[in-house]
Amino acid sequence: MKATKPLVGSGAAESAAAKEVRCPVCDSRDPHIFVTGERDYGREIIRSFGFYLCPKCRLRFQLVGDDEAATLFADVQESAARSRPSARRELRCDEDVLRCMQGMSSGRRLFEIGPGDGRFLAAARNHGFDCLGLDVSEGLAQSAAARAQVQVMVGKLTEVDVPGGPFDWVNLDQVLMYVPNPQPFMQKVFELMRPGGICRIRENNPDSVLARLHGKRYWMYSPTHVAVWAERTVRLLAEKTGLRIMRVIPGSECSLANWQASSRRSTFSTKIKDTAFYLIRKTRLLGISLAADTVYYLRRPEN
Ligand SMILES: [Zn+2]
């Protein structure tokens, strides 16, 4: 059954036609509409939308306000929970992520924005991290807090007082895709990090080979996503914020063993396919990733 929502995206695009559109990352005045539609591929939300492409930094973005972005986020979470409960197998590779993090820093103060179901916070707590969460959704915050047994605040990052900082770690796992104003958002992240602290970002790169093969039908161009982050855009945002890119991981931190173990089937042919897909996801040629899923580690300089 389809859930039809009020039209927002195309309306925003039309009203934007009468005023200047600026890229929210590089401030370029040259973004242009490059994809419009109303389908949420594979999910159940129908809502007119329009994505702009910034020719300078490659960000793809919708024109939405903070409140509307929070509503879109809530919609996609409800929809995903309803129709694709097993689609996010990478999120269950929390142990691999924590192993990677512990290899970079011995710090244990962790702030996770958008903790989702709270499984990562729970895993981090079991590894001895001192955890705090924040979510715009009260329902998600409650369920994450209950699962992880840590405090999860409710609100928008730029509007709340965050106790317990500065932090050794800030985790933004598929969060920037719901943030319409990333510059003040990341400035607050910077202020919450201790000098030498690390911010982990995971996003889907629309300039990757596989995303480009899908063109305008790439699934990230959907009504519920606010922005799609190319690697160039993440690098520019880091630079503007004062953070330095330490490491870019194509695919994710997930190990091959966990990738295979998280498959819903374990036949020989499934293992071969999973291994091939895993290797494709980890491949970078001349600085270009084949697959879209990408993890970035950004460090705040010591001084
Ligand atoms: Zn831009």
mmCIF file with all atom_site columns, C-alpha atoms in Angstrom, residues 59 88 107 118 183 198 303:
data_model
loop_
_atom_site.group_PDB
_atom_site.id
_atom_site.type_symbol
_atom_site.label_atom_id
_atom_site.label_alt_id
_atom_site.label_comp_id
_atom_site.label_asym_id
_atom_site.label_entity_id
_atom_site.label_seq_id
_atom_site.pdbx_PDB_ins_code
_atom_site.Cartn_x
_atom_site.Cartn_y
_atom_site.Cartn_z
_atom_site.occupancy
_atom_site.B_iso_or_equiv
_atom_site.pdbx_formal_charge
_atom_site.auth_seq_id
_atom_site.auth_comp_id
_atom_site.auth_asym_id
_atom_site.auth_atom_id
_atom_site.pdbx_PDB_model_num
ATOM 1 C CA . LEU A 1 59  ? 26.721 18.108 -3.843 1.00 0.00 ? 59  LEU A CA 1
ATOM 2 C CA . ARG A 1 88  ? 20.947 -2.663 6.227  1.00 0.00 ? 88  ARG A CA 1
ATOM 3 C CA . GLY A 1 107 ? 39.791 7.862  23.396 1.00 0.00 ? 107 GLY A CA 1
ATOM 4 C CA . GLY A 1 118 ? 20.903 2.092  19.013 1.00 0.00 ? 118 GLY A CA 1
ATOM 5 C CA . GLN A 1 183 ? 28.007 24.202 7.539  1.00 0.00 ? 183 GLN A CA 1
ATOM 6 C CA . ILE A 1 198 ? 37.921 12.121 15.284 1.00 0.00 ? 198 ILE A CA 1
ATOM 7 C CA . ASN A 1 303 ? 45.935 23.246 17.695 1.00 0.00 ? 303 ASN A CA 1
#
